[in-house]
Short mmCIF file of C-alpha atoms in Angstrom, two decimals:
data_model
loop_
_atom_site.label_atom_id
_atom_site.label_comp_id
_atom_site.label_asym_id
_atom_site.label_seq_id
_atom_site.Cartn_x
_atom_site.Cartn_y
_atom_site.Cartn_z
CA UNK A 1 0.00 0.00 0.00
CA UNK A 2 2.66 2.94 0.70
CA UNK A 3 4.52 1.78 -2.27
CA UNK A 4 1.04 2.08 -4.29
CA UNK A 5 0.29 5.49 -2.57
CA UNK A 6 4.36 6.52 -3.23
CA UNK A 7 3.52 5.80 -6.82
CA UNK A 8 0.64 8.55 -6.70
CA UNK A 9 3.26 10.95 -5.44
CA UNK A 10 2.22 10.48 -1.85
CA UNK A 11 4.54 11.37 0.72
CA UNK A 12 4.39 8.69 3.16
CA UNK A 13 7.03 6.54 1.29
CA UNK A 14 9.42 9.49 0.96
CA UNK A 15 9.26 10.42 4.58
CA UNK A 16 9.62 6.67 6.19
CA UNK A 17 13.00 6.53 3.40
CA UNK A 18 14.30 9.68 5.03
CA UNK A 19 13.38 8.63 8.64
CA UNK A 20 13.82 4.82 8.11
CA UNK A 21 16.54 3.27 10.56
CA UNK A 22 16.30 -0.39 9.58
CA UNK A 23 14.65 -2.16 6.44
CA UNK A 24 13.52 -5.54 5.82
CA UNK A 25 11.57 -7.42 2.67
CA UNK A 26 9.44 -9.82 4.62
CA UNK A 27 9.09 -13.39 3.11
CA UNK A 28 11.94 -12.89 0.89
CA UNK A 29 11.91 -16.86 0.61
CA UNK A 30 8.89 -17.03 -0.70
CA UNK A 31 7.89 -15.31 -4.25
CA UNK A 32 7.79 -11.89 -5.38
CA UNK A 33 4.10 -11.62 -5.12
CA UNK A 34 3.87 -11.74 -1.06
CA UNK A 35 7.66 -10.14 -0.75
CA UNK A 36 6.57 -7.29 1.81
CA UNK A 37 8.49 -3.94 2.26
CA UNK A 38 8.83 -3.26 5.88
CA UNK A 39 10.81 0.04 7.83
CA UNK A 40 11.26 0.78 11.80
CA UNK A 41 10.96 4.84 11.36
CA UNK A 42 12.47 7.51 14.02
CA UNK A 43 9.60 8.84 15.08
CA UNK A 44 11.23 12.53 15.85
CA UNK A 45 12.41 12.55 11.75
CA UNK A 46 9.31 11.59 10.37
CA UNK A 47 7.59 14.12 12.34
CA UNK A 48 9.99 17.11 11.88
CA UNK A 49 10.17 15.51 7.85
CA UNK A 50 6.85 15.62 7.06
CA UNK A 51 5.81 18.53 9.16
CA UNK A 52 8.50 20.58 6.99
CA UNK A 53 7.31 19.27 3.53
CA UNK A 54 3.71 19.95 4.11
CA UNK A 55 4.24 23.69 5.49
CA UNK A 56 6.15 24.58 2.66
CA UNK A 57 3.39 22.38 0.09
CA UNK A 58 2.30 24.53 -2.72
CA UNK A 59 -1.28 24.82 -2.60
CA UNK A 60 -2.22 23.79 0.87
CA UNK A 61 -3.25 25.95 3.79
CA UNK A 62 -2.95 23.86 7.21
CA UNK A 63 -5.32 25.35 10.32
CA UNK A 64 -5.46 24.25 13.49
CA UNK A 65 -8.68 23.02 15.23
CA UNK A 66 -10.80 20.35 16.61
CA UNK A 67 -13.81 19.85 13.92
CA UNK A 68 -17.28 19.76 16.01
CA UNK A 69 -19.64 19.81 13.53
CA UNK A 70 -20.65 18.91 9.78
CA UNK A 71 -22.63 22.17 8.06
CA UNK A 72 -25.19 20.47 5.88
CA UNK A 73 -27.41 21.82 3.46
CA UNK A 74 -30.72 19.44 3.02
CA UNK A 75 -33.35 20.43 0.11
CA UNK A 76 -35.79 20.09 2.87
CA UNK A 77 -35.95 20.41 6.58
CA UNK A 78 -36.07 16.75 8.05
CA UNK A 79 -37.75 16.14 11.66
CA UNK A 80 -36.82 13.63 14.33
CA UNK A 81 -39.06 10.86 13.04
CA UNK A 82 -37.87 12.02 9.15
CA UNK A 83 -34.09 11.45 10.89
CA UNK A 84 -34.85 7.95 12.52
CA UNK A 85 -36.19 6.47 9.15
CA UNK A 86 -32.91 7.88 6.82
CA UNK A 87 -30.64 6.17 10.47
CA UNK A 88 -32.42 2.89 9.79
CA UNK A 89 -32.15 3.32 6.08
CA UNK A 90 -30.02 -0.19 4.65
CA UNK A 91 -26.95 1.28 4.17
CA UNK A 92 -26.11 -0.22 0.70
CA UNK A 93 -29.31 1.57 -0.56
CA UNK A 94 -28.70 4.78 1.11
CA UNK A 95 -29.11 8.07 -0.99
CA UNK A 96 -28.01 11.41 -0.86
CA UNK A 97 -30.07 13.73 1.38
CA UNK A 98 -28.02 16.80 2.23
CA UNK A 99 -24.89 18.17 0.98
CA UNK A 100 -22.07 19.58 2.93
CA UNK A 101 -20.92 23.09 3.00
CA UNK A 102 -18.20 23.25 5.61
CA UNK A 103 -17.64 22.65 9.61
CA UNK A 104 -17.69 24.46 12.06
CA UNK A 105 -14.79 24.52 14.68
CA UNK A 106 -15.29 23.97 18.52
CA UNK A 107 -14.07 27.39 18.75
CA UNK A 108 -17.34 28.53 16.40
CA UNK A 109 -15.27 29.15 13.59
CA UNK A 110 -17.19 28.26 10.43
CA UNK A 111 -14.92 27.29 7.27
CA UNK A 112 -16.74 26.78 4.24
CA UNK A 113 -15.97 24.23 1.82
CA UNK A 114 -17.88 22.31 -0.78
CA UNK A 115 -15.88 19.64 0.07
CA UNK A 116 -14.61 17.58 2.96
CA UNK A 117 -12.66 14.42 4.16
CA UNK A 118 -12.85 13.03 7.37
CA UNK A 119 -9.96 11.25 8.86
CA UNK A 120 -10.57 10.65 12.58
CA UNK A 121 -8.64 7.78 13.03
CA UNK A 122 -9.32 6.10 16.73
CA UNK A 123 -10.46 9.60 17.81
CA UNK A 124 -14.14 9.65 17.29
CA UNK A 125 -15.75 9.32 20.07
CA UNK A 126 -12.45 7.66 21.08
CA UNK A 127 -12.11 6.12 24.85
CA UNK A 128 -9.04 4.91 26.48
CA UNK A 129 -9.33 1.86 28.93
CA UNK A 130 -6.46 0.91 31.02
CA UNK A 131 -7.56 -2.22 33.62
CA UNK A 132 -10.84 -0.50 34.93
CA UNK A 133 -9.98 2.62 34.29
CA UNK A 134 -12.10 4.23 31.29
CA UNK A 135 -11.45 7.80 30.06
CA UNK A 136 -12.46 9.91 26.91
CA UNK A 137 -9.37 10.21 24.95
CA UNK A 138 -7.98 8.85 21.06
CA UNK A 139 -4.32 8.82 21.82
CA UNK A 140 -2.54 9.15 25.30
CA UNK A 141 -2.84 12.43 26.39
CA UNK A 142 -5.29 13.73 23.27
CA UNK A 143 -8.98 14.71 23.17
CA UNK A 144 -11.57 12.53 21.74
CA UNK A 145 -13.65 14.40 18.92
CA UNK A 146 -17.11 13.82 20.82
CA UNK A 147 -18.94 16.44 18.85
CA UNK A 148 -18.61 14.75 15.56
CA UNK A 149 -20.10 11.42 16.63
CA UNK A 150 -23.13 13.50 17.07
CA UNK A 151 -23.24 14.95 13.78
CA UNK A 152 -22.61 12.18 11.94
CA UNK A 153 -25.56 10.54 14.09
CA UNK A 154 -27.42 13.50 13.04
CA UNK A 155 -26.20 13.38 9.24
CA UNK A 156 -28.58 9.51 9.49
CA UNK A 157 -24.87 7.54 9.15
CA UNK A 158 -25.16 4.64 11.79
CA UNK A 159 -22.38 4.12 13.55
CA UNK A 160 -20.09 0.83 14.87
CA UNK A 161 -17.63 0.30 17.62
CA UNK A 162 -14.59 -0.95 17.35
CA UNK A 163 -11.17 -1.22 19.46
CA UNK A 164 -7.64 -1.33 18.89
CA UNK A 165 -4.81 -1.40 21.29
CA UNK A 166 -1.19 -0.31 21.37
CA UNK A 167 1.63 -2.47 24.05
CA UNK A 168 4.04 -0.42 26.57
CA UNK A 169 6.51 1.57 25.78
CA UNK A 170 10.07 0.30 27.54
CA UNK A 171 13.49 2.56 28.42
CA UNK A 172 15.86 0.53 26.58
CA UNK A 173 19.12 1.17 29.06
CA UNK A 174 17.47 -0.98 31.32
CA UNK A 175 16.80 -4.19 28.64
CA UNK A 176 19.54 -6.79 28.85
CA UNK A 177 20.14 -7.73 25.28
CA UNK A 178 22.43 -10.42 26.08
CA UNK A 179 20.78 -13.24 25.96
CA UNK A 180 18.32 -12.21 22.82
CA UNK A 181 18.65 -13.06 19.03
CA UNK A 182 19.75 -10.11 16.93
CA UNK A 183 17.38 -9.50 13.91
CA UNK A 184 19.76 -6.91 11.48
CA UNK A 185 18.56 -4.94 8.73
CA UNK A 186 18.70 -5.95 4.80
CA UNK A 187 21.86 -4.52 3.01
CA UNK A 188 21.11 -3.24 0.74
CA UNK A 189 18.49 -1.80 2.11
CA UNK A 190 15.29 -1.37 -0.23
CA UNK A 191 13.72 2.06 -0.28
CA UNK A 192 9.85 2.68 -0.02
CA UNK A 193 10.35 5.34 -2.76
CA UNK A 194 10.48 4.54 -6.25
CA UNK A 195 12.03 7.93 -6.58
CA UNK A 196 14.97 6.84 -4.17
CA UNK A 197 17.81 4.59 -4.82
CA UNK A 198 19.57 4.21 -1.14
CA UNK A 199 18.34 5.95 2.30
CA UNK A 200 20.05 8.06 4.70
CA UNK A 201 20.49 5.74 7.52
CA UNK A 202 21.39 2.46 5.52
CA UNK A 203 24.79 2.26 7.12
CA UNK A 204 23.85 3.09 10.92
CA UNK A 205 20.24 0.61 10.61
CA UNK A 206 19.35 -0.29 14.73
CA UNK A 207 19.16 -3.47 15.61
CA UNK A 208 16.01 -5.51 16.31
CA UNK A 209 16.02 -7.73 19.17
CA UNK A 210 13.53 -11.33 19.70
CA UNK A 211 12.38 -12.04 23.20
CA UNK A 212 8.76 -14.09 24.41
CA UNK A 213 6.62 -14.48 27.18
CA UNK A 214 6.86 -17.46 29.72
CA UNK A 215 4.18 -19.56 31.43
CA UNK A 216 4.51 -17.44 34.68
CA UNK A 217 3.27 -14.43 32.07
CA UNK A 218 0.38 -15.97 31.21
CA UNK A 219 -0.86 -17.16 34.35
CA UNK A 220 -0.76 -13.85 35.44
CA UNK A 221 -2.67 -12.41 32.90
CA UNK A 222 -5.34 -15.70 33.23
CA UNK A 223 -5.41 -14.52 36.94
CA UNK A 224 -6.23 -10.79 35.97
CA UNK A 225 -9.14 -11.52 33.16
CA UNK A 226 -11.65 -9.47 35.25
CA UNK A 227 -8.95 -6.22 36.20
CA UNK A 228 -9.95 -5.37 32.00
CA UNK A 229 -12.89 -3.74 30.72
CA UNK A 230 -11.53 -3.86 27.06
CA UNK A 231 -11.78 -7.93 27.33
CA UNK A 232 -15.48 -8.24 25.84
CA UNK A 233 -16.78 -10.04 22.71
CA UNK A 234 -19.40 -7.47 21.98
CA UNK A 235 -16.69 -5.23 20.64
CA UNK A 236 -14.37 -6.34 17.90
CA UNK A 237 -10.65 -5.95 18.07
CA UNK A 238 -7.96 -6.86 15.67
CA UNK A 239 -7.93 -10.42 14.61
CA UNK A 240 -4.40 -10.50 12.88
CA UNK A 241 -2.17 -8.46 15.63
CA UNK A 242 -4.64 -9.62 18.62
CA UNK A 243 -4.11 -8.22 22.48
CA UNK A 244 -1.87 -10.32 24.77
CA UNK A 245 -4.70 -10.98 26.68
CA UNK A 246 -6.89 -12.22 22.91
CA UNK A 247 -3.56 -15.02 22.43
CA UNK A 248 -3.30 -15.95 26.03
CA UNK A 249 -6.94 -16.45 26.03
CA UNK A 250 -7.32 -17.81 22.21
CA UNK A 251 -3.88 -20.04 22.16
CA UNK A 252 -4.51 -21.37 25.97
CA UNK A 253 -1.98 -24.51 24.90
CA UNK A 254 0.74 -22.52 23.97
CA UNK A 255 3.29 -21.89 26.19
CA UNK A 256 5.22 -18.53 24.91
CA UNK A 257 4.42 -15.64 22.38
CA UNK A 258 7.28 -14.00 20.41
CA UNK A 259 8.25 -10.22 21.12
CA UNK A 260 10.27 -8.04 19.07
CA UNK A 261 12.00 -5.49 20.98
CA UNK A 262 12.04 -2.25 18.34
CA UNK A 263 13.90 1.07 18.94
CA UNK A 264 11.45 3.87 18.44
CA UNK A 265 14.40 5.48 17.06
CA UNK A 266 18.32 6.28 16.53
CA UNK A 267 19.88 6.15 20.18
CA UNK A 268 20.39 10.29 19.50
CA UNK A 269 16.81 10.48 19.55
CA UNK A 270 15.33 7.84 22.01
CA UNK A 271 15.79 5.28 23.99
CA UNK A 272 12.14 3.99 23.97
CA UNK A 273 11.67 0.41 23.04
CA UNK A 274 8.50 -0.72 21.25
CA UNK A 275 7.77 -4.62 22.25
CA UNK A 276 5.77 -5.26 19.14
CA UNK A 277 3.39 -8.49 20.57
CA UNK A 278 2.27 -7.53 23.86
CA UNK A 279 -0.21 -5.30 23.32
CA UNK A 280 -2.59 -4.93 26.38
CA UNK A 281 -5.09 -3.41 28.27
CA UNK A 282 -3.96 -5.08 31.86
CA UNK A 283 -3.78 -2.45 34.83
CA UNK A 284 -0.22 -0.49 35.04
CA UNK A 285 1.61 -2.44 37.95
CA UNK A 286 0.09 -5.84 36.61
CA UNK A 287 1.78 -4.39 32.98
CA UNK A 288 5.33 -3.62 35.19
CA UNK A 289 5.12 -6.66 37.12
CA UNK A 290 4.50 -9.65 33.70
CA UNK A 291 6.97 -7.57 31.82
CA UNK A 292 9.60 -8.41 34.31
CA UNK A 293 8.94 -12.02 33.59
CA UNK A 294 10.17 -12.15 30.27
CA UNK A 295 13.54 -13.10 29.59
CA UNK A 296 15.64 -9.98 28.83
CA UNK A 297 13.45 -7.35 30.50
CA UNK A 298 13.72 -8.42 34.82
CA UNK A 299 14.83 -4.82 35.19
CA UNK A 300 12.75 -3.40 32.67
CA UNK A 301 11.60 0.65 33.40
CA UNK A 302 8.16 0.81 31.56
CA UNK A 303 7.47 4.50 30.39
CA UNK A 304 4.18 4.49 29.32
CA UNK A 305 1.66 1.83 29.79
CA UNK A 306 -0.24 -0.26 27.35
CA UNK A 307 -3.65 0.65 26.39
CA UNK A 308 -7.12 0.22 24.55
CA UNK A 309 -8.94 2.14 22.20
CA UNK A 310 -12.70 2.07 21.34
CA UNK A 311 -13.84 3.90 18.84
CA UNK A 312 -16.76 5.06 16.37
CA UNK A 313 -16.90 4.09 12.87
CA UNK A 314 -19.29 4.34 9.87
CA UNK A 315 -19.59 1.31 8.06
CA UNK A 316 -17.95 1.51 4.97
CA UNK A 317 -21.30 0.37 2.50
CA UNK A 318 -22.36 4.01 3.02
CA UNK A 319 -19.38 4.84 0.62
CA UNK A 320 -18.82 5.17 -3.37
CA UNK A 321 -15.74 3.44 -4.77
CA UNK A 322 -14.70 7.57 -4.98
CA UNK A 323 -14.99 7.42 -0.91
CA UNK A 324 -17.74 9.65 -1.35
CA UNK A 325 -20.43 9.11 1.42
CA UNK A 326 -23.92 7.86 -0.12
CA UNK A 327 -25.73 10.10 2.11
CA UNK A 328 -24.21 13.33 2.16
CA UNK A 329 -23.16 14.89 -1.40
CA UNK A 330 -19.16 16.34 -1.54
CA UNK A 331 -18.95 14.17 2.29
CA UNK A 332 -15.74 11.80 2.25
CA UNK A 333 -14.14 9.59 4.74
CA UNK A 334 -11.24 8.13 4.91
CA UNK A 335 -8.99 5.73 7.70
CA UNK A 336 -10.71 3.75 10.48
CA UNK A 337 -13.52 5.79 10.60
CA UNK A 338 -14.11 3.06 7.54
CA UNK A 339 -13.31 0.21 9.48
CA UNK A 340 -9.86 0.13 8.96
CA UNK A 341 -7.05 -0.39 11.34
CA UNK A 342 -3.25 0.60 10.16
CA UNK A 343 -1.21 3.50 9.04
CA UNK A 344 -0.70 2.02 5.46
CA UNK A 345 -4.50 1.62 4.67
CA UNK A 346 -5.18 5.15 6.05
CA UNK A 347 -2.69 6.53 4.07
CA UNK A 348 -3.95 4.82 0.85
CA UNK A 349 -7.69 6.27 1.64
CA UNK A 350 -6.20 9.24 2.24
CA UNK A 351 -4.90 9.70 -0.89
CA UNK A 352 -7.74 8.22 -3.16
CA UNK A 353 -10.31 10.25 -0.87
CA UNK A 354 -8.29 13.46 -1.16
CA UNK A 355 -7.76 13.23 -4.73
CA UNK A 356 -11.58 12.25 -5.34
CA UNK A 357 -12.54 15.28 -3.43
CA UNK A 358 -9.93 17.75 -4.87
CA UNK A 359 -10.80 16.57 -8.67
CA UNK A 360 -14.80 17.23 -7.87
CA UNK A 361 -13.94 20.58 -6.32
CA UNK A 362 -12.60 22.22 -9.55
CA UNK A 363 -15.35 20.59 -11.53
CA UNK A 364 -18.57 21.87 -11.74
CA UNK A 365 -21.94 20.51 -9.53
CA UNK A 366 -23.45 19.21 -13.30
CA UNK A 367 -20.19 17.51 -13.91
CA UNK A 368 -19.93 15.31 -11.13
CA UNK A 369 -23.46 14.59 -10.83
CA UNK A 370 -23.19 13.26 -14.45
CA UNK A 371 -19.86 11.76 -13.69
CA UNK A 372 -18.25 13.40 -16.82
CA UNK A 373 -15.40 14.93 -14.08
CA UNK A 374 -12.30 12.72 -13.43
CA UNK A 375 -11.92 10.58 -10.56
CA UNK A 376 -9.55 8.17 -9.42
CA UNK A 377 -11.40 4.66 -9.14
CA UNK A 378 -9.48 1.51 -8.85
CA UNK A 379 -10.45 -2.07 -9.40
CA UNK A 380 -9.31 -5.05 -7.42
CA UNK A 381 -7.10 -5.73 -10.22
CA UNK A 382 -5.48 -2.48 -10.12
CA UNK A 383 -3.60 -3.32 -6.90
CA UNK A 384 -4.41 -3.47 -3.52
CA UNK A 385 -5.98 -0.17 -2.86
CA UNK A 386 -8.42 -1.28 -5.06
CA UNK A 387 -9.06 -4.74 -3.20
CA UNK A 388 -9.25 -2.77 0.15
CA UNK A 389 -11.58 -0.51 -1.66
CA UNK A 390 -13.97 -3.15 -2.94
CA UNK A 391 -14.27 -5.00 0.22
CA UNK A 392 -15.31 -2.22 2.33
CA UNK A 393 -17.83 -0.91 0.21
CA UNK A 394 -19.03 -4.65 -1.16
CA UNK A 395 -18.75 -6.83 2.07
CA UNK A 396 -18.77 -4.16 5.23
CA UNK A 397 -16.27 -4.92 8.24
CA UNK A 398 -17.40 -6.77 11.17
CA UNK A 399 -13.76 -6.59 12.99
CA UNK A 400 -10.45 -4.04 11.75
CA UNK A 401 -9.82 -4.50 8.63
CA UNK A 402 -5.90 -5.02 7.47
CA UNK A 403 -4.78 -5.50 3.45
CA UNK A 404 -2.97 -9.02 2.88
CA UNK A 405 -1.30 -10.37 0.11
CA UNK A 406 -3.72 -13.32 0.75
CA UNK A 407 -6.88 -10.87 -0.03
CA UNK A 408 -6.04 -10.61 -3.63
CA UNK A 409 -6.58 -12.85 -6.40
CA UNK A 410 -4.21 -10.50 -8.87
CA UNK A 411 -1.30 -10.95 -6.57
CA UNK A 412 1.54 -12.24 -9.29
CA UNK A 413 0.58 -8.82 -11.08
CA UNK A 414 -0.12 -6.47 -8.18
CA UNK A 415 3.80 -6.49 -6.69
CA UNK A 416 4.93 -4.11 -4.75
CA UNK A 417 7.91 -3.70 -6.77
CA UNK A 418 5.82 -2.65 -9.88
CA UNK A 419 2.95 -0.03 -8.41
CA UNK A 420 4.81 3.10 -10.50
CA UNK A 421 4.22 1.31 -13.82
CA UNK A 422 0.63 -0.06 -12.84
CA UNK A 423 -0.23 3.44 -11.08
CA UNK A 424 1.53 6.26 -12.08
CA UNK A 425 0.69 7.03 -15.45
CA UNK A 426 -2.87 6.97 -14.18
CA UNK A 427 -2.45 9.10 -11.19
CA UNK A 428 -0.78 11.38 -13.76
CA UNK A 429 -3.45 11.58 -16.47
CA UNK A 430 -5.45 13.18 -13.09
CA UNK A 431 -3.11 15.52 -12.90
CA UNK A 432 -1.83 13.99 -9.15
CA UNK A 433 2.17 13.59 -10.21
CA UNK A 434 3.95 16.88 -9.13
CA UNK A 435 7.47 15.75 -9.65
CA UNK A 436 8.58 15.45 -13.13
CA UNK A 437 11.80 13.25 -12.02
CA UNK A 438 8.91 10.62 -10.96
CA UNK A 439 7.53 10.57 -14.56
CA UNK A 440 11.51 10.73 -16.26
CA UNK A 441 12.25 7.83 -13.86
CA UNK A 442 8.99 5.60 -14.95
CA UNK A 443 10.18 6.20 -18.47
CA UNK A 444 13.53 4.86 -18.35
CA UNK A 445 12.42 1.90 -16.23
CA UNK A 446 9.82 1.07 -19.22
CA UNK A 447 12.23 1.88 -22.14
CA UNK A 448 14.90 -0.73 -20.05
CA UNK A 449 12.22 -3.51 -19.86
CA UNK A 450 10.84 -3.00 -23.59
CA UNK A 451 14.54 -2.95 -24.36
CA UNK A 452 15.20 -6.35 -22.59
CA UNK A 453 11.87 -7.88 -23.84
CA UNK A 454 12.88 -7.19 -28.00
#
């Protein structure tokens, strides 16, 4: 996916090259067609990266502010009753009854806009639960956006809840490495970027570290079943990267869980460790006291706890293949407020959602409703943007959804090695390719394979 959004000219693959400390192509045993990029990113030069390139990104205005409200404008006023019946509406057959004409801030700014995307991620009507404790929250330390459930309750979308969950965060000067297997980088290391040849940090890469739980781990957590509130069935979580608590509970005959102990970052930066596995929703000094049962980590100083997230989202049948809400004209959405869980399917949204709704905004009303203006629509096999596409808006989500190789039937064609020549030519017929070294680039890499296929 952030190769296929790279090949757009999205940034995400440009910014994880330039902030990457160690690369890896997952199943490199296996075939091409389920080879999988993969980068551990310093956090503080992705942020400062990407923060720079979009302030300085001709043609967009960025302004601060928590979003409270949709502004609609309905052809007729609707009623409570008139409100219940469009909520209860099947959402496959839902039609447009409003259109949207901006937001208005919690400050009671208005902005205009005849069109909008929302991206809320785990933020809408996001809440935090840590053992027992429940709060209002879509990050650590970050408001939930409350306000916007409402509207879109309002707007007759029905909403979902789903949860997520993220592990602790470890200091790494107290980890004893010593007895752990070392997982290194690739050299060469293989950029996200077809622009890129190499990356900054290929020579100084971090190494990876593999650690597991122990018996004495999970009986603890078997013991503390009923100090979580985020342990329910009513709620869906995750199925492929599943709480510690989900595996202990799911896998009861297994005896140990793998961990991979991640630097969050070059040692200049951080020292925070990332144990990818052990996500959790336990309370804090049951988290301290089972992480000091693994091998590796007796000393361990845990920085931030583990955590849940629930969270609202619409489900995705309301959408057009354009990510154009059914119900509300120039409305888009994009992220988990689709379903989705993950960066890389956000990011892929994002950029088929923004595009959709740029490309409608500089066309007229008559246009689009006659669907004479460009959009960028992608079939399944197009790549897998346009399998996650088809799936949300065919079959719905009844748990996170997460792109695999496994989901696509066109996988021998739709490599992640070959999204610019399946992608970018299209992306720039919409007028979506900025950089003219992309487009140079594509054409020497199609002149070299007609020239070794004559």
């Amino acid at each position: 996916l952030v190769r296929e959004v790279d090949a757009m000219d999205g940034l995400c693959g440009r910014m994880a090259d330039l902030g990457g400390v160690q690369f890896r192509i997952l199943n490199r045993s296996k075939g091409p067609a389920v080879h999988g990029p993969r980068a551990q990113v310093d956090r503080v030069i992705y942020k400062r990266n990407m923060l720079q390139t979009l302030q300085t990104y001709a043609g967009l205005d960025i302004k601060a502010g928590s979003v409270a409200d949709i502004l609609l404008d309905r052809s007729t006023e609707l009623d409570e009753q008139a409100l219940k019946r469009l909520a209860s509406q099947d959402s496959t057959l839902a039609t447009s009854s409003a259109t949207v004409v901006g937001v208005r801030l919690e400050s009671g700014e208005i902005i205009r806009a005849r069109k909008v995307v929302i991206t809320t991620g785990t933020f809408l009507g996001g809440e935090i639960h840590i053992g027992l404790k429940a709060f209002p929250s879509g990050r650590k330390g970050e408001a939930a956006s409350i306000g916007l459930s409402k509207s879109l309750k309002d707007a007759g979308f029905r909403l979902g809840r789903m949860k997520t969950g993220t592990p602790p965060r470890l200091d790494g000067l107290t980890i004893d490495y010593s007895r752990m297997p070392k997982q290194l980088g690739d050299m060469p290391v293989s950029p996200f970027s077809f622009i890129h040849d190499s990356v900054p940090h290929a020579n100084d890469q971090v190494v990876c570290y593999q650690t597991h739980t122990t018996p004495a781990v999970h009986d603890m957590i078997r013991a503390n079943f009923d100090q979580s509130i985020h342990i329910r069935e009513t709620i869906r979580g995750p199925r492929y990267c599943p709480s510690l608590e989900s595996k202990v509970k799911r896998f009861s005959e297994k005896e140990s869980h793998l961990i991979w102990l991640e630097p969050e970052g070059l040692p200049e930066h951080t020292s925070t460790v990332y144990p990818n596995g052990i996500s959790n929703t336990m309370p804090e000094d049951i988290q301290q006291k089972f992480l000091r049962m693994i091998p590796g980590l007796e000393n361990v100083v845990m920085t931030q706890p583990g955590y849940g997230v629930e969270y609202d989202h619409v489900d995705p049948r309301e959408l057009k293949r354009t990510l154009e809400t059914k119900r509300v004209t120039g409305l888009y959405m994009a992220g988990q407020i689709n379903g989705t869980t993950g960066y890389e399917e956000a990011a892929a949204q994002g950029l088929l959602a923004g595009a959709n709704a740029g490309l409608a905004a500089v066309h007229s009303k008559a246009e689009c409703e006659s669907q004479e203006a460009p959009q960028l629509t992608l079939d399944r096999s197009d790549g897998y943007l346009g399998v996650l596409i088809d799936d949300l808006i065919t079959r719905g989500v009844n748990e996170p959804y997460r792109v695999f190789t496994a989901r696509s039937e066109y996988r021998l064609s739709s490599r992640a090695n070959n999204a610019d020549l399946r992608l970018t030519r299209r992306a720039a017929a919409l007028g979506l390719i900025r950089d003219s070294a992309r487009l140079a680039r594509l054409d020497t890499v199609e002149a070299d394979m007609a020239h070794a296929q004559a």
